[in-house]
Short mmCIF file of N, CA, C and O in Angstrom, two decimals:
data_model
loop_
_atom_site.label_atom_id
_atom_site.label_comp_id
_atom_site.label_asym_id
_atom_site.label_seq_id
_atom_site.Cartn_x
_atom_site.Cartn_y
_atom_site.Cartn_z
N GLU A 116 25.77 67.27 32.39
CA GLU A 116 26.74 67.31 31.32
C GLU A 116 28.06 66.70 31.81
O GLU A 116 28.51 66.97 32.90
N VAL A 117 28.65 65.90 30.97
CA VAL A 117 29.93 65.26 31.29
C VAL A 117 31.05 66.25 30.99
O VAL A 117 31.08 66.84 29.91
N PRO A 118 31.99 66.46 31.94
CA PRO A 118 33.07 67.41 31.69
C PRO A 118 33.98 66.97 30.55
O PRO A 118 34.05 65.79 30.19
N ARG A 119 34.69 67.92 30.02
CA ARG A 119 35.69 67.65 28.99
C ARG A 119 36.77 66.73 29.57
O ARG A 119 37.12 66.85 30.75
N TYR A 120 37.28 65.84 28.78
CA TYR A 120 38.30 64.87 29.18
C TYR A 120 37.81 63.89 30.24
O TYR A 120 38.57 63.41 31.07
N CYS A 121 36.53 63.59 30.20
CA CYS A 121 35.93 62.58 31.08
C CYS A 121 35.12 61.67 30.18
O CYS A 121 34.22 62.12 29.47
N TRP A 122 35.44 60.39 30.20
CA TRP A 122 34.76 59.43 29.33
C TRP A 122 34.04 58.40 30.18
O TRP A 122 34.65 57.75 31.04
N LEU A 123 32.76 58.23 29.94
CA LEU A 123 31.99 57.23 30.66
C LEU A 123 32.17 55.89 29.97
O LEU A 123 32.06 55.79 28.75
N THR A 124 32.44 54.87 30.76
CA THR A 124 32.65 53.54 30.20
C THR A 124 31.48 52.61 30.47
O THR A 124 31.30 51.63 29.75
N ASN A 125 30.67 52.91 31.50
CA ASN A 125 29.55 52.04 31.82
C ASN A 125 28.59 52.76 32.75
O ASN A 125 29.01 53.53 33.61
N VAL A 126 27.32 52.50 32.56
CA VAL A 126 26.27 52.92 33.49
C VAL A 126 25.44 51.68 33.74
O VAL A 126 24.92 51.07 32.81
N GLN A 127 25.36 51.29 35.02
CA GLN A 127 24.67 50.04 35.36
C GLN A 127 23.59 50.31 36.40
O GLN A 127 23.84 51.00 37.39
N GLN A 128 22.43 49.75 36.17
CA GLN A 128 21.33 49.90 37.11
C GLN A 128 21.56 49.00 38.31
O GLN A 128 21.98 47.85 38.18
N MET A 129 21.32 49.54 39.51
CA MET A 129 21.45 48.78 40.76
C MET A 129 20.10 48.79 41.45
O MET A 129 19.69 49.83 41.97
N GLY A 130 19.42 47.70 41.45
CA GLY A 130 18.13 47.66 42.13
C GLY A 130 17.16 48.66 41.54
O GLY A 130 17.26 49.06 40.39
N LEU A 131 16.25 49.12 42.37
CA LEU A 131 15.24 50.08 41.92
C LEU A 131 15.71 51.49 42.22
O LEU A 131 15.79 51.90 43.37
N GLY A 132 16.09 52.21 41.20
CA GLY A 132 16.43 53.62 41.37
C GLY A 132 17.89 53.94 41.59
O GLY A 132 18.25 55.11 41.71
N GLY A 133 18.75 52.96 41.64
CA GLY A 133 20.17 53.22 41.83
C GLY A 133 20.95 52.98 40.55
O GLY A 133 20.56 52.16 39.73
N VAL A 134 22.04 53.72 40.38
CA VAL A 134 22.91 53.52 39.23
C VAL A 134 24.37 53.60 39.68
O VAL A 134 24.70 54.27 40.65
N THR A 135 25.21 52.88 38.96
CA THR A 135 26.65 53.00 39.10
C THR A 135 27.19 53.52 37.78
O THR A 135 26.89 52.97 36.72
N ILE A 136 27.97 54.59 37.85
CA ILE A 136 28.56 55.21 36.67
C ILE A 136 30.06 55.02 36.77
O ILE A 136 30.67 55.41 37.77
N THR A 137 30.67 54.42 35.75
CA THR A 137 32.12 54.27 35.74
C THR A 137 32.69 55.02 34.55
O THR A 137 32.02 55.20 33.53
N GLY A 138 33.93 55.45 34.70
CA GLY A 138 34.55 56.20 33.63
C GLY A 138 36.04 56.34 33.81
O GLY A 138 36.64 55.81 34.76
N ILE A 139 36.63 57.10 32.90
CA ILE A 139 38.07 57.34 32.87
C ILE A 139 38.29 58.82 32.63
O ILE A 139 37.58 59.45 31.84
N THR A 140 39.29 59.37 33.30
CA THR A 140 39.66 60.77 33.10
C THR A 140 41.14 60.93 33.43
O THR A 140 41.83 59.95 33.68
N PHE A 141 41.60 62.17 33.45
CA PHE A 141 43.02 62.42 33.70
C PHE A 141 43.34 62.84 35.13
O PHE A 141 44.49 62.80 35.53
N SER A 142 42.33 63.29 35.91
CA SER A 142 42.65 63.74 37.27
C SER A 142 41.44 63.65 38.19
O SER A 142 40.30 63.60 37.74
N ASN A 143 41.74 63.68 39.48
CA ASN A 143 40.68 63.69 40.49
C ASN A 143 39.82 64.95 40.39
O ASN A 143 38.65 64.93 40.74
N LEU A 144 40.40 66.05 39.93
CA LEU A 144 39.66 67.29 39.81
C LEU A 144 38.52 67.16 38.79
O LEU A 144 37.43 67.71 38.99
N ILE A 145 38.75 66.43 37.73
CA ILE A 145 37.70 66.22 36.73
C ILE A 145 36.60 65.32 37.29
O ILE A 145 35.41 65.56 37.05
N VAL A 146 36.98 64.33 38.09
CA VAL A 146 35.99 63.48 38.75
C VAL A 146 35.13 64.33 39.69
O VAL A 146 33.90 64.22 39.70
N ALA A 147 35.77 65.20 40.47
CA ALA A 147 35.04 66.08 41.39
C ALA A 147 34.10 67.00 40.62
O ALA A 147 32.96 67.23 41.04
N ASP A 148 34.55 67.52 39.49
CA ASP A 148 33.71 68.38 38.66
C ASP A 148 32.48 67.61 38.18
O ASP A 148 31.35 68.11 38.23
N PHE A 149 32.68 66.38 37.72
CA PHE A 149 31.57 65.56 37.25
C PHE A 149 30.57 65.30 38.38
O PHE A 149 29.36 65.40 38.19
N MET A 150 31.07 65.01 39.58
CA MET A 150 30.19 64.76 40.71
C MET A 150 29.38 66.00 41.07
O MET A 150 28.19 65.92 41.37
N MET A 151 30.00 67.17 41.01
CA MET A 151 29.27 68.42 41.29
C MET A 151 28.19 68.66 40.25
O MET A 151 27.10 69.13 40.57
N ARG A 152 28.48 68.34 39.00
CA ARG A 152 27.47 68.49 37.94
C ARG A 152 26.29 67.55 38.18
O ARG A 152 25.14 67.92 37.97
N LEU A 153 26.58 66.32 38.62
CA LEU A 153 25.51 65.39 38.94
C LEU A 153 24.66 65.91 40.11
O LEU A 153 23.44 65.80 40.10
N GLU A 154 25.33 66.48 41.12
CA GLU A 154 24.61 67.01 42.28
C GLU A 154 23.68 68.16 41.89
O GLU A 154 22.61 68.32 42.47
N ARG A 155 24.08 68.95 40.92
CA ARG A 155 23.24 70.08 40.48
C ARG A 155 22.06 69.60 39.62
O ARG A 155 21.09 70.34 39.43
N ASN A 156 22.13 68.39 39.11
CA ASN A 156 21.07 67.84 38.28
C ASN A 156 19.99 67.24 39.19
O ASN A 156 20.28 66.35 39.99
N GLU A 157 18.76 67.71 39.07
CA GLU A 157 17.69 67.26 39.95
C GLU A 157 17.33 65.79 39.77
O GLU A 157 16.63 65.22 40.60
N MET A 158 17.83 65.16 38.73
CA MET A 158 17.53 63.75 38.49
C MET A 158 18.33 62.83 39.42
O MET A 158 17.97 61.68 39.61
N PHE A 159 19.42 63.34 40.03
CA PHE A 159 20.30 62.51 40.85
C PHE A 159 20.30 62.95 42.31
O PHE A 159 20.17 64.13 42.62
N ALA A 160 20.49 61.99 43.21
CA ALA A 160 20.64 62.26 44.64
C ALA A 160 21.63 61.25 45.21
O ALA A 160 21.92 60.22 44.59
N ASN A 161 22.16 61.55 46.38
CA ASN A 161 23.07 60.63 47.08
C ASN A 161 24.25 60.19 46.21
O ASN A 161 24.56 59.01 46.13
N ILE A 162 24.90 61.15 45.59
CA ILE A 162 26.04 60.85 44.73
C ILE A 162 27.24 60.51 45.62
O ILE A 162 27.55 61.23 46.57
N ASP A 163 27.91 59.39 45.31
CA ASP A 163 29.01 58.93 46.15
C ASP A 163 30.12 58.34 45.27
O ASP A 163 29.85 57.50 44.42
N LEU A 164 31.33 58.80 45.50
CA LEU A 164 32.49 58.23 44.82
C LEU A 164 32.86 56.95 45.54
O LEU A 164 33.19 56.96 46.72
N THR A 165 32.78 55.83 44.84
CA THR A 165 33.01 54.54 45.49
C THR A 165 34.37 53.93 45.19
O THR A 165 34.83 53.07 45.94
N GLN A 166 35.01 54.39 44.11
CA GLN A 166 36.29 53.79 43.77
C GLN A 166 37.07 54.68 42.81
O GLN A 166 36.49 55.28 41.90
N THR A 167 38.37 54.77 43.04
CA THR A 167 39.28 55.38 42.06
C THR A 167 40.51 54.50 41.96
O THR A 167 40.97 53.94 42.95
N ASN A 168 41.00 54.36 40.76
CA ASN A 168 42.21 53.57 40.51
C ASN A 168 43.06 54.29 39.49
O ASN A 168 42.54 54.83 38.51
N LYS A 169 44.36 54.29 39.70
CA LYS A 169 45.27 54.81 38.69
C LYS A 169 45.45 53.75 37.62
O LYS A 169 45.48 52.56 37.91
N GLY A 170 45.54 54.20 36.40
CA GLY A 170 45.74 53.27 35.30
C GLY A 170 46.56 53.94 34.21
O GLY A 170 46.99 55.08 34.35
N GLN A 171 46.77 53.22 33.14
CA GLN A 171 47.49 53.76 31.99
C GLN A 171 46.81 53.30 30.71
O GLN A 171 46.38 52.15 30.60
N ILE A 172 46.71 54.23 29.79
CA ILE A 172 46.23 53.94 28.46
C ILE A 172 47.23 54.54 27.49
O ILE A 172 47.46 55.75 27.50
N GLU A 173 47.83 53.69 26.68
CA GLU A 173 48.85 54.12 25.71
C GLU A 173 49.91 55.01 26.36
O GLU A 173 50.20 56.11 25.92
N ASN A 174 50.47 54.52 27.47
CA ASN A 174 51.54 55.19 28.23
C ASN A 174 51.13 56.54 28.81
O ASN A 174 51.96 57.39 29.10
N ARG A 175 49.85 56.76 28.97
CA ARG A 175 49.35 58.00 29.56
C ARG A 175 48.64 57.65 30.88
O ARG A 175 47.81 56.75 30.91
N ASP A 176 48.97 58.37 31.95
CA ASP A 176 48.33 58.14 33.23
C ASP A 176 46.87 58.57 33.18
O ASP A 176 46.55 59.65 32.69
N VAL A 177 45.99 57.71 33.68
CA VAL A 177 44.57 58.01 33.74
C VAL A 177 44.03 57.65 35.12
O VAL A 177 44.68 56.93 35.89
N MET A 178 42.84 58.14 35.42
CA MET A 178 42.16 57.83 36.66
C MET A 178 40.85 57.14 36.30
O MET A 178 40.02 57.70 35.59
N GLU A 179 40.70 55.90 36.75
CA GLU A 179 39.45 55.17 36.57
C GLU A 179 38.61 55.43 37.80
O GLU A 179 39.12 55.41 38.92
N PHE A 180 37.30 55.67 37.62
CA PHE A 180 36.46 55.99 38.77
C PHE A 180 35.12 55.28 38.68
O PHE A 180 34.69 54.85 37.62
N SER A 181 34.48 55.18 39.84
CA SER A 181 33.15 54.61 39.93
C SER A 181 32.34 55.47 40.90
O SER A 181 32.80 55.78 42.00
N ILE A 182 31.14 55.85 40.47
CA ILE A 182 30.25 56.70 41.25
C ILE A 182 28.90 56.01 41.36
O ILE A 182 28.41 55.45 40.37
N THR A 183 28.31 56.03 42.55
CA THR A 183 26.95 55.54 42.69
C THR A 183 26.03 56.73 42.93
O THR A 183 26.45 57.76 43.46
N ALA A 184 24.77 56.59 42.52
CA ALA A 184 23.78 57.65 42.70
C ALA A 184 22.39 57.03 42.71
O ALA A 184 22.19 55.92 42.23
N GLN A 185 21.47 57.76 43.27
CA GLN A 185 20.06 57.39 43.23
C GLN A 185 19.36 58.31 42.24
O GLN A 185 19.65 59.50 42.18
N LEU A 186 18.46 57.75 41.46
CA LEU A 186 17.62 58.56 40.60
C LEU A 186 16.41 58.99 41.42
O LEU A 186 15.80 58.17 42.10
N THR A 187 16.09 60.27 41.35
CA THR A 187 14.95 60.76 42.12
C THR A 187 13.67 60.39 41.39
O THR A 187 13.57 60.56 40.17
N PRO A 188 12.67 59.89 42.11
CA PRO A 188 11.45 59.40 41.46
C PRO A 188 10.74 60.45 40.61
O PRO A 188 10.23 60.13 39.55
N THR A 189 10.70 61.70 41.04
CA THR A 189 9.97 62.71 40.28
C THR A 189 10.71 63.15 39.03
O THR A 189 10.12 63.69 38.11
N GLU A 190 12.02 62.92 38.99
CA GLU A 190 12.81 63.35 37.85
C GLU A 190 13.32 62.19 37.01
O GLU A 190 14.03 62.39 36.05
N ALA A 191 13.00 60.97 37.39
CA ALA A 191 13.51 59.80 36.66
C ALA A 191 12.89 59.76 35.26
O ALA A 191 11.74 60.11 35.07
N PRO A 192 13.66 59.33 34.27
CA PRO A 192 13.13 59.24 32.91
C PRO A 192 12.06 58.15 32.82
O PRO A 192 12.04 57.22 33.61
N THR A 193 11.19 58.28 31.84
CA THR A 193 10.15 57.26 31.67
C THR A 193 10.76 55.94 31.24
O THR A 193 10.27 54.88 31.59
N ASP A 194 11.85 55.98 30.47
CA ASP A 194 12.59 54.76 30.13
C ASP A 194 13.61 54.57 31.24
O ASP A 194 14.73 55.06 31.17
N PHE A 195 13.21 53.88 32.30
CA PHE A 195 14.02 53.78 33.50
C PHE A 195 14.98 52.59 33.40
O PHE A 195 14.76 51.54 33.94
N SER A 196 16.04 52.79 32.62
CA SER A 196 17.05 51.75 32.48
C SER A 196 18.42 52.40 32.43
O SER A 196 18.56 53.58 32.11
N ALA A 197 19.43 51.63 32.78
CA ALA A 197 20.80 52.15 32.74
C ALA A 197 21.18 52.55 31.33
O ALA A 197 21.86 53.55 31.13
N GLU A 198 20.69 51.80 30.34
CA GLU A 198 21.01 52.13 28.95
C GLU A 198 20.45 53.50 28.57
O GLU A 198 21.11 54.29 27.91
N ALA A 199 19.22 53.78 28.98
CA ALA A 199 18.60 55.07 28.67
C ALA A 199 19.34 56.20 29.36
O ALA A 199 19.56 57.27 28.78
N LEU A 200 19.76 55.98 30.61
CA LEU A 200 20.52 57.00 31.34
C LEU A 200 21.86 57.26 30.66
O LEU A 200 22.26 58.40 30.48
N PHE A 201 22.53 56.20 30.27
CA PHE A 201 23.83 56.31 29.60
C PHE A 201 23.68 57.11 28.31
O PHE A 201 24.46 58.02 28.04
N GLU A 202 22.66 56.81 27.53
CA GLU A 202 22.40 57.55 26.29
C GLU A 202 22.12 59.02 26.58
O GLU A 202 22.59 59.91 25.87
N GLY A 203 21.37 59.30 27.64
CA GLY A 203 21.07 60.68 28.01
C GLY A 203 22.31 61.45 28.40
O GLY A 203 22.50 62.61 28.01
N LEU A 204 23.19 60.83 29.17
CA LEU A 204 24.44 61.48 29.57
C LEU A 204 25.33 61.73 28.35
O LEU A 204 25.96 62.77 28.26
N LEU A 205 25.36 60.79 27.43
CA LEU A 205 26.16 60.98 26.21
C LEU A 205 25.60 62.11 25.36
O LEU A 205 26.35 62.90 24.79
N GLU A 206 24.27 62.21 25.27
CA GLU A 206 23.65 63.29 24.49
C GLU A 206 24.02 64.64 25.07
O GLU A 206 24.29 65.58 24.35
N GLU A 207 24.01 64.75 26.42
CA GLU A 207 24.37 66.02 27.08
C GLU A 207 25.82 66.40 26.77
O GLU A 207 26.15 67.57 26.67
N ALA A 208 26.69 65.41 26.61
CA ALA A 208 28.11 65.67 26.37
C ALA A 208 28.36 66.19 24.95
O ALA A 208 29.36 66.84 24.70
N ARG A 209 27.45 65.91 24.03
CA ARG A 209 27.65 66.31 22.63
C ARG A 209 27.37 67.73 22.39
O ARG A 209 26.95 68.60 22.71
#
């Protein structure tokens, strides 16, 4: 589940079984919360924060982030694409 005040902007497949998740939020604490949620999900392994950047949207400070993870073979969805993963994460957030 994606934490409140955390918006995913892209999920991209990297090779076989890897994904990069990028998003925007208001603080590092929310990024850490999202990473912990991913770690508790059996579908993900090797979660790593690869980038954070400060930014602004409509004069509001935001944190842009990028996370890489591996999808575990036994828990990977049958539709093994970044688009399917992105849709699944969005469904959990609703």
